[in-house]
């Protein structure tokens, strides 16, 4: 499977996590120390990283972005960078598919 997210809109800081709204997915991650946050998307078959998207919007230490092309079942993770260290896999999850 080839992922190709081409559109990233400013997201909302709430709720935290990955939230499907019926049209796309809002991603919001709180971090006091991060100076850059990227969202990694993974191939659901191979579990290899397929795409990286920088979350450029930040509100009160919450980094956010909205992906209108994302759908439930998407595998994602956050490799976080701070001024003093790099945390490669802080969390990985899948957006639940409730259909």
Short mmCIF file of the C-alpha atoms (twelve columns), coordinates in Angstrom:
data_MODEL
# 
_entry.id   MODEL 
# 
loop_
_atom_site.group_PDB 
_atom_site.id 
_atom_site.type_symbol 
_atom_site.label_atom_id 
_atom_site.label_alt_id 
_atom_site.label_comp_id 
_atom_site.label_asym_id 
_atom_site.label_seq_id 
_atom_site.Cartn_x 
_atom_site.Cartn_y 
_atom_site.Cartn_z 
_atom_site.pdbx_PDB_model_num 
ATOM 1  C CA . UNK A 1  0.000   0.000  0.000  1 
ATOM 2  C CA . UNK A 2  1.322   3.428  -0.906 1 
ATOM 3  C CA . UNK A 3  0.331   6.316  1.303  1 
ATOM 4  C CA . UNK A 4  0.200   9.721  -0.235 1 
ATOM 5  C CA . UNK A 5  -1.120  12.433 2.036  1 
ATOM 6  C CA . UNK A 6  -0.832  15.629 0.021  1 
ATOM 7  C CA . UNK A 7  -2.897  18.036 2.123  1 
ATOM 8  C CA . UNK A 8  -2.219  19.244 5.661  1 
ATOM 9  C CA . UNK A 9  -4.438  21.892 7.218  1 
ATOM 10 C CA . UNK A 10 -3.982  23.685 10.543 1 
ATOM 11 C CA . UNK A 11 -5.481  21.441 13.173 1 
ATOM 12 C CA . UNK A 12 -7.085  21.990 16.554 1 
ATOM 13 C CA . UNK A 13 -5.267  21.515 19.878 1 
ATOM 14 C CA . UNK A 14 -8.287  19.703 21.350 1 
ATOM 15 C CA . UNK A 15 -9.013  16.906 21.739 1 
ATOM 16 C CA . UNK A 16 -5.523  15.418 22.114 1 
ATOM 17 C CA . UNK A 17 -4.615  12.379 20.069 1 
ATOM 18 C CA . UNK A 18 -5.916  11.344 16.667 1 
ATOM 19 C CA . UNK A 19 -9.567  12.222 16.124 1 
ATOM 20 C CA . UNK A 20 -11.663 11.159 13.132 1 
ATOM 21 C CA . UNK A 21 -14.471 13.640 12.468 1 
ATOM 22 C CA . UNK A 22 -16.102 11.853 9.552  1 
ATOM 23 C CA . UNK A 23 -14.159 13.805 6.930  1 
ATOM 24 C CA . UNK A 24 -10.516 13.640 8.034  1 
ATOM 25 C CA . UNK A 25 -8.280  13.234 11.074 1 
ATOM 26 C CA . UNK A 26 -7.045  15.863 13.520 1 
ATOM 27 C CA . UNK A 27 -3.741  15.066 15.231 1 
ATOM 28 C CA . UNK A 28 -2.837  16.896 18.463 1 
ATOM 29 C CA . UNK A 29 0.187   16.126 20.641 1 
ATOM 30 C CA . UNK A 30 1.244   17.944 23.827 1 
ATOM 31 C CA . UNK A 31 4.970   18.446 24.384 1 
ATOM 32 C CA . UNK A 32 6.687   20.987 26.620 1 
ATOM 33 C CA . UNK A 33 10.162  20.309 25.220 1 
ATOM 34 C CA . UNK A 34 9.731   19.595 21.524 1 
ATOM 35 C CA . UNK A 35 10.924  22.192 19.054 1 
ATOM 36 C CA . UNK A 36 9.726   20.124 16.088 1 
ATOM 37 C CA . UNK A 37 7.081   17.407 15.779 1 
ATOM 38 C CA . UNK A 38 6.655   15.072 12.851 1 
ATOM 39 C CA . UNK A 39 3.847   12.628 12.255 1 
ATOM 40 C CA . UNK A 40 5.008   9.337  10.733 1 
ATOM 41 C CA . UNK A 41 2.576   7.264  8.721  1 
ATOM 42 C CA . UNK A 42 3.233   3.539  8.396  1 
ATOM 43 C CA . UNK A 43 2.336   0.988  5.767  1 
ATOM 44 C CA . UNK A 44 -0.253  -1.329 7.373  1 
ATOM 45 C CA . UNK A 45 1.189   -4.422 5.660  1 
ATOM 46 C CA . UNK A 46 4.939   -3.992 6.159  1 
ATOM 47 C CA . UNK A 47 4.814   -1.609 9.161  1 
ATOM 48 C CA . UNK A 48 7.584   0.394  7.477  1 
ATOM 49 C CA . UNK A 49 7.502   4.162  7.552  1 
ATOM 50 C CA . UNK A 50 5.719   5.393  4.417  1 
ATOM 51 C CA . UNK A 51 5.536   9.158  4.937  1 
ATOM 52 C CA . UNK A 52 6.573   11.902 7.365  1 
ATOM 53 C CA . UNK A 53 4.547   15.067 7.864  1 
ATOM 54 C CA . UNK A 54 5.735   17.998 9.970  1 
ATOM 55 C CA . UNK A 55 3.098   19.375 12.343 1 
ATOM 56 C CA . UNK A 56 3.814   23.100 12.093 1 
ATOM 57 C CA . UNK A 57 0.911   24.508 14.082 1 
ATOM 58 C CA . UNK A 58 1.387   24.927 17.829 1 
ATOM 59 C CA . UNK A 59 -1.018  26.227 20.470 1 
ATOM 60 C CA . UNK A 60 0.052   26.320 24.140 1 
ATOM 61 C CA . UNK A 61 2.572   23.477 23.693 1 
ATOM 62 C CA . UNK A 62 0.145   21.366 21.646 1 
ATOM 63 C CA . UNK A 63 1.328   20.563 18.126 1 
ATOM 64 C CA . UNK A 64 -1.482  19.912 15.695 1 
ATOM 65 C CA . UNK A 65 -2.420  19.230 12.100 1 
ATOM 66 C CA . UNK A 66 -5.493  18.080 10.197 1 
ATOM 67 C CA . UNK A 67 -5.247  15.531 7.385  1 
ATOM 68 C CA . UNK A 68 -8.428  15.574 5.290  1 
ATOM 69 C CA . UNK A 69 -7.208  12.518 3.320  1 
ATOM 70 C CA . UNK A 70 -6.586  10.348 6.404  1 
ATOM 71 C CA . UNK A 71 -9.015  7.582  7.303  1 
ATOM 72 C CA . UNK A 72 -9.651  5.231  10.242 1 
ATOM 73 C CA . UNK A 73 -7.140  2.391  10.479 1 
ATOM 74 C CA . UNK A 74 -4.155  4.596  9.622  1 
ATOM 75 C CA . UNK A 75 -1.009  3.592  11.528 1 
ATOM 76 C CA . UNK A 76 0.961   6.534  12.894 1 
ATOM 77 C CA . UNK A 77 3.724   7.517  15.296 1 
ATOM 78 C CA . UNK A 78 5.651   10.572 16.510 1 
ATOM 79 C CA . UNK A 79 9.454   10.785 16.387 1 
ATOM 80 C CA . UNK A 80 10.053  13.768 18.673 1 
ATOM 81 C CA . UNK A 81 13.044  16.065 18.660 1 
ATOM 82 C CA . UNK A 82 13.986  18.326 21.538 1 
ATOM 83 C CA . UNK A 83 16.968  20.531 22.198 1 
ATOM 84 C CA . UNK A 84 18.689  17.804 24.205 1 
ATOM 85 C CA . UNK A 85 17.642  14.445 22.722 1 
ATOM 86 C CA . UNK A 86 15.720  12.611 20.021 1 
ATOM 87 C CA . UNK A 87 12.957  10.199 20.989 1 
ATOM 88 C CA . UNK A 88 12.385  7.987  17.978 1 
ATOM 89 C CA . UNK A 89 9.150   6.215  18.807 1 
ATOM 90 C CA . UNK A 90 7.229   7.928  21.548 1 
ATOM 91 C CA . UNK A 91 3.875   6.473  20.601 1 
ATOM 92 C CA . UNK A 92 2.355   4.496  17.796 1 
ATOM 93 C CA . UNK A 93 -1.326  3.955  17.355 1 
ATOM 94 C CA . UNK A 94 -4.045  3.201  14.890 1 
ATOM 95 C CA . UNK A 95 -7.107  5.323  14.342 1 
ATOM 96 C CA . UNK A 96 -10.021 3.019  15.271 1 
ATOM 97 C CA . UNK A 97 -12.374 1.966  12.504 1 
ATOM 98 C CA . UNK A 98 -15.911 2.119  13.909 1 
ATOM 99 C CA . UNK A 99 -17.701 1.584  10.609 1 
# 
